[in-house]
PDB file of C-alpha atoms in Angstrom:
ATOM      1  CA  MET C 389    -118.186  54.260 -93.217  1.00 87.00           C
ATOM      2  CA  ILE C 390    -116.257  54.672 -96.423  1.00 93.00           C
ATOM      3  CA  LEU C 391    -116.849  55.936 -99.934  1.00 93.00           C
ATOM      4  CA  LEU C 392    -115.519  53.347-102.355  1.00 94.00           C
ATOM      5  CA  GLY C 393    -113.263  54.683-105.079  1.00 94.00           C
ATOM      6  CA  ARG C 394    -113.171  51.225-106.671  1.00 93.00           C
ATOM      7  CA  SER C 395    -115.466  48.227-106.513  1.00 91.00           C
ATOM      8  CA  TYR C 396    -114.959  45.980-103.501  1.00 91.00           C
ATOM      9  CA  GLY C 397    -116.698  42.882-102.166  1.00 85.00           C
ATOM     10  CA  GLY C 398    -119.445  43.158-104.747  1.00 83.00           C
ATOM     11  CA  TYR C 399    -120.168  46.802-103.898  1.00 87.00           C
ATOM     12  CA  VAL C 400    -119.782  49.189-106.840  1.00 86.00           C
ATOM     13  CA  ALA C 401    -117.448  52.155-106.864  1.00 91.00           C
ATOM     14  CA  GLY C 402    -119.058  55.403-105.750  1.00 91.00           C
ATOM     15  CA  THR C 403    -121.198  53.891-102.994  1.00 88.00           C
ATOM     16  CA  ILE C 404    -120.946  54.586 -99.293  1.00 90.00           C
ATOM     17  CA  VAL C 405    -120.693  51.353 -97.321  1.00 89.00           C
ATOM     18  CA  GLN C 406    -119.971  50.237 -93.800  1.00 86.00           C
ATOM     19  CA  LEU C 407    -117.698  47.235 -93.451  1.00 86.00           C
ATOM     20  CA  ALA C 408    -115.607  45.794 -90.657  1.00 84.00           C
ATOM     21  CA  THR C 409    -113.312  48.493 -89.259  1.00 89.00           C
ATOM     22  CA  SER C 410    -110.188  46.575 -90.249  1.00 92.00           C
ATOM     23  CA  ILE C 411    -111.385  46.204 -93.844  1.00 91.00           C
ATOM     24  CA  GLU C 412    -112.304  49.882 -94.066  1.00 93.00           C
ATOM     25  CA  ALA C 413    -108.880  50.888 -92.713  1.00 95.00           C
ATOM     26  CA  ALA C 414    -107.113  48.644 -95.210  1.00 95.00           C
ATOM     27  CA  LEU C 415    -109.092  50.026 -98.156  1.00 95.00           C
ATOM     28  CA  VAL C 416    -108.389  53.617 -97.090  1.00 95.00           C
ATOM     29  CA  ALA C 417    -104.684  52.834 -96.567  1.00 96.00           C
ATOM     30  CA  GLN C 418    -104.502  51.360-100.076  1.00 95.00           C
ATOM     31  CA  GLY C 419    -106.177  54.433-101.575  1.00 94.00           C
ATOM     32  CA  LEU C 420    -109.220  52.440-102.690  1.00 94.00           C
ATOM     33  CA  ALA C 421    -111.667  54.362-100.474  1.00 95.00           C
ATOM     34  CA  THR C 422    -112.030  57.484 -98.364  1.00 95.00           C
ATOM     35  CA  VAL C 423    -113.612  57.946 -94.968  1.00 95.00           C
ATOM     36  CA  SER C 424    -117.222  59.149 -95.193  1.00 91.00           C
ATOM     37  CA  ALA C 425    -119.736  60.464 -92.682  1.00 86.00           C
ATOM     38  CA  GLY C 426    -122.475  58.616 -94.574  1.00 77.00           C
ATOM     39  CA  PRO C 427    -125.257  57.834 -94.749  1.00 81.00           C
ATOM     40  CA  VAL C 428    -124.979  54.466 -96.460  1.00 84.00           C
ATOM     41  CA  THR C 429    -126.079  54.628-100.092  1.00 85.00           C
ATOM     42  CA  PRO C 430    -129.735  53.444-100.111  1.00 90.00           C
ATOM     43  CA  GLY C 431    -131.011  50.683-102.367  1.00 90.00           C
ATOM     44  CA  ALA C 432    -130.436  47.082-103.279  1.00 92.00           C
ATOM     45  CA  VAL C 433    -126.911  45.776-102.713  1.00 91.00           C
ATOM     46  CA  THR C 434    -124.914  42.981-104.304  1.00 91.00           C
ATOM     47  CA  THR C 435    -122.051  41.774-102.130  1.00 90.00           C
ATOM     48  CA  ASN C 436    -120.018  38.716-101.233  1.00 88.00           C
ATOM     49  CA  GLN C 437    -119.635  39.865 -97.614  1.00 88.00           C
ATOM     50  CA  PRO C 438    -121.253  37.904 -94.729  1.00 89.00           C
ATOM     51  CA  ALA C 439    -122.425  41.086 -92.972  1.00 90.00           C
ATOM     52  CA  GLY C 440    -122.956  44.760 -93.640  1.00 90.00           C
ATOM     53  CA  ARG C 441    -125.219  47.760 -93.596  1.00 90.00           C
ATOM     54  CA  VAL C 442    -127.849  48.479 -96.231  1.00 92.00           C
ATOM     55  CA  GLY C 443    -129.898  51.664 -96.660  1.00 92.00           C
ATOM     56  CA  ILE C 444    -133.568  52.206 -97.385  1.00 92.00           C
ATOM     57  CA  ALA C 445    -134.548  55.567 -98.884  1.00 90.00           C
ATOM     58  CA  ALA C 446    -137.477  57.653 -97.650  1.00 89.00           C
ATOM     59  CA  ALA C 447    -140.815  56.092 -98.721  1.00 92.00           C
ATOM     60  CA  GLY C 448    -139.174  52.659 -98.999  1.00 93.00           C
ATOM     61  CA  THR C 449    -140.476  49.612 -97.161  1.00 95.00           C
ATOM     62  CA  SER C 450    -137.920  46.940 -98.072  1.00 96.00           C
ATOM     63  CA  VAL C 451    -134.483  46.310 -99.492  1.00 97.00           C
ATOM     64  CA  VAL C 452    -132.757  43.324-101.091  1.00 97.00           C
ATOM     65  CA  VAL C 453    -129.199  42.132-100.451  1.00 96.00           C
ATOM     66  CA  THR C 454    -127.913  39.781-103.147  1.00 95.00           C
ATOM     67  CA  ASN C 455    -125.139  37.332-102.350  1.00 93.00           C
ATOM     68  CA  PRO C 456    -124.515  34.046-104.199  1.00 92.00           C
ATOM     69  CA  ALA C 457    -123.809  32.288-100.872  1.00 91.00           C
ATOM     70  CA  PHE C 458    -127.323  32.902 -99.505  1.00 93.00           C
ATOM     71  CA  THR C 459    -129.877  30.086 -99.647  1.00 92.00           C
ATOM     72  CA  THR C 460    -133.506  29.672 -98.658  1.00 91.00           C
ATOM     73  CA  GLU C 461    -132.176  28.064 -95.462  1.00 90.00           C
ATOM     74  CA  SER C 462    -129.825  30.936 -94.544  1.00 92.00           C
ATOM     75  CA  LYS C 463    -130.426  32.511 -91.134  1.00 93.00           C
ATOM     76  CA  PHE C 464    -129.945  36.234 -90.532  1.00 94.00           C
ATOM     77  CA  ALA C 465    -129.654  38.660 -87.663  1.00 95.00           C
ATOM     78  CA  ALA C 466    -130.708  42.199 -88.533  1.00 96.00           C
ATOM     79  CA  THR C 467    -131.589  45.416 -86.766  1.00 93.00           C
ATOM     80  CA  LEU C 468    -132.819  48.813 -87.825  1.00 90.00           C
ATOM     81  CA  SER C 469    -129.749  50.783 -86.829  1.00 83.00           C
ATOM     82  CA  ASN C 470    -131.205  54.296 -86.728  1.00 74.00           C
ATOM     83  CA  ALA C 471    -134.881  53.954 -85.828  1.00 54.00           C
ATOM     84  CA  ALA C 472    -134.744  57.253 -83.906  1.00 61.00           C
ATOM     85  CA  ALA C 473    -134.251  59.088 -87.222  1.00 65.00           C
ATOM     86  CA  ASP C 474    -137.640  57.903 -88.451  1.00 73.00           C
ATOM     87  CA  GLY C 475    -140.925  58.039 -86.528  1.00 79.00           C
ATOM     88  CA  THR C 476    -142.753  55.549 -88.747  1.00 87.00           C
ATOM     89  CA  ALA C 477    -140.321  52.797 -89.779  1.00 88.00           C
ATOM     90  CA  LEU C 478    -139.456  51.462 -86.326  1.00 88.00           C
ATOM     91  CA  TYR C 479    -138.514  47.814 -86.825  1.00 90.00           C
ATOM     92  CA  ILE C 480    -138.000  44.969 -89.290  1.00 95.00           C
ATOM     93  CA  THR C 481    -141.114  42.833 -89.621  1.00 96.00           C
ATOM     94  CA  ARG C 482    -139.824  40.199 -92.017  1.00 97.00           C
ATOM     95  CA  ILE C 483    -136.544  38.703 -93.191  1.00 97.00           C
ATOM     96  CA  THR C 484    -137.108  36.633 -96.325  1.00 96.00           C
ATOM     97  CA  PRO C 485    -134.154  34.522 -97.475  1.00 95.00           C
ATOM     98  CA  ALA C 486    -134.085  33.197-101.024  1.00 94.00           C
ATOM     99  CA  ALA C 487    -131.561  31.493-103.261  1.00 94.00           C
ATOM    100  CA  GLY C 488    -128.924  34.190-103.763  1.00 94.00           C
ATOM    101  CA  SER C 489    -130.619  36.988-101.821  1.00 95.00           C
ATOM    102  CA  VAL C 490    -132.444  38.166 -98.713  1.00 96.00           C
ATOM    103  CA  THR C 491    -135.184  40.788 -98.396  1.00 98.00           C
ATOM    104  CA  PHE C 492    -135.566  42.910 -95.272  1.00 97.00           C
ATOM    105  CA  THR C 493    -139.046  44.415 -94.834  1.00 97.00           C
ATOM    106  CA  LEU C 494    -139.953  47.260 -92.460  1.00 95.00           C
ATOM    107  CA  ASN C 495    -143.163  47.708 -90.456  1.00 95.00           C
ATOM    108  CA  ALA C 496    -144.031  50.862 -92.458  1.00 94.00           C
ATOM    109  CA  ALA C 497    -142.684  53.131 -95.167  1.00 93.00           C
ATOM    110  CA  ALA C 498    -139.694  55.138 -94.002  1.00 89.00           C
ATOM    111  CA  THR C 499    -140.223  58.903 -93.745  1.00 89.00           C
ATOM    112  CA  ALA C 500    -136.449  59.430 -93.820  1.00 86.00           C
ATOM    113  CA  ALA C 501    -133.517  57.314 -94.959  1.00 87.00           C
ATOM    114  CA  VAL C 502    -132.869  54.418 -92.569  1.00 90.00           C
ATOM    115  CA  ALA C 503    -130.188  51.740 -92.356  1.00 91.00           C
ATOM    116  CA  ILE C 504    -130.258  48.048 -91.502  1.00 94.00           C
ATOM    117  CA  ASP C 505    -127.258  46.283 -89.997  1.00 93.00           C
ATOM    118  CA  TRP C 506    -127.338  42.600 -90.961  1.00 94.00           C
ATOM    119  CA  ALA C 507    -125.295  39.415 -90.703  1.00 93.00           C
ATOM    120  CA  VAL C 508    -125.794  35.940 -92.070  1.00 93.00           C
ATOM    121  CA  LEU C 509    -125.480  33.324 -89.349  1.00 90.00           C
ATOM    122  CA  GLY C 510    -123.356  30.283 -90.002  1.00 70.00           C
ATOM    123  CA  PRO C 511    -124.054  26.677 -89.165  1.00 55.00           C
ATOM    124  CA  TYR C 512    -125.618  26.049 -85.776  1.00 46.00           C
ATOM    125  CA  GLY C 513    -126.167  29.730 -85.080  1.00 47.00           C
ATOM    126  CA  GLY C 514    -122.542  30.886 -85.113  1.00 48.00           C
ATOM    127  CA  VAL C 515    -121.791  34.094 -86.997  1.00 52.00           C
ATOM    128  CA  THR C 516    -119.736  33.411 -90.108  1.00 54.00           C
ATOM    129  CA  THR C 517    -116.390  35.107 -90.587  1.00 56.00           C
ATOM    130  CA  ASN C 518    -114.816  36.417 -93.732  1.00 57.00           C
ATOM    131  CA  SER C 519    -111.639  34.356 -93.701  1.00 52.00           C
TER     132      SER C 519
END
């Protein structure tokens, strides 16, 4: 995870994000970010990336990721990446794609901050790449 010193990929400066290892290394090498122990900054995210990690704060039940490439037909893979840290929010019950966004909804309100790892799937089920 990295703390962004400048905006990148739609994420605003000052947020902690988790990106592909190679992207994180490049941003740190360029002085645009620093390594962080996390956790990921909770709340709605706007990005142009095809995958990432998004945080939900304690008491939250859902989070929105905005990306202009998403459509109502977009397919996603997502997992609650730290369910052991929360005894109530154990899994994602719904993934709701919309034009320009997707909403991830948990089975219950989180009692501690949790994170969701997600990826938009490309045509025919293949994971898209950021090329």
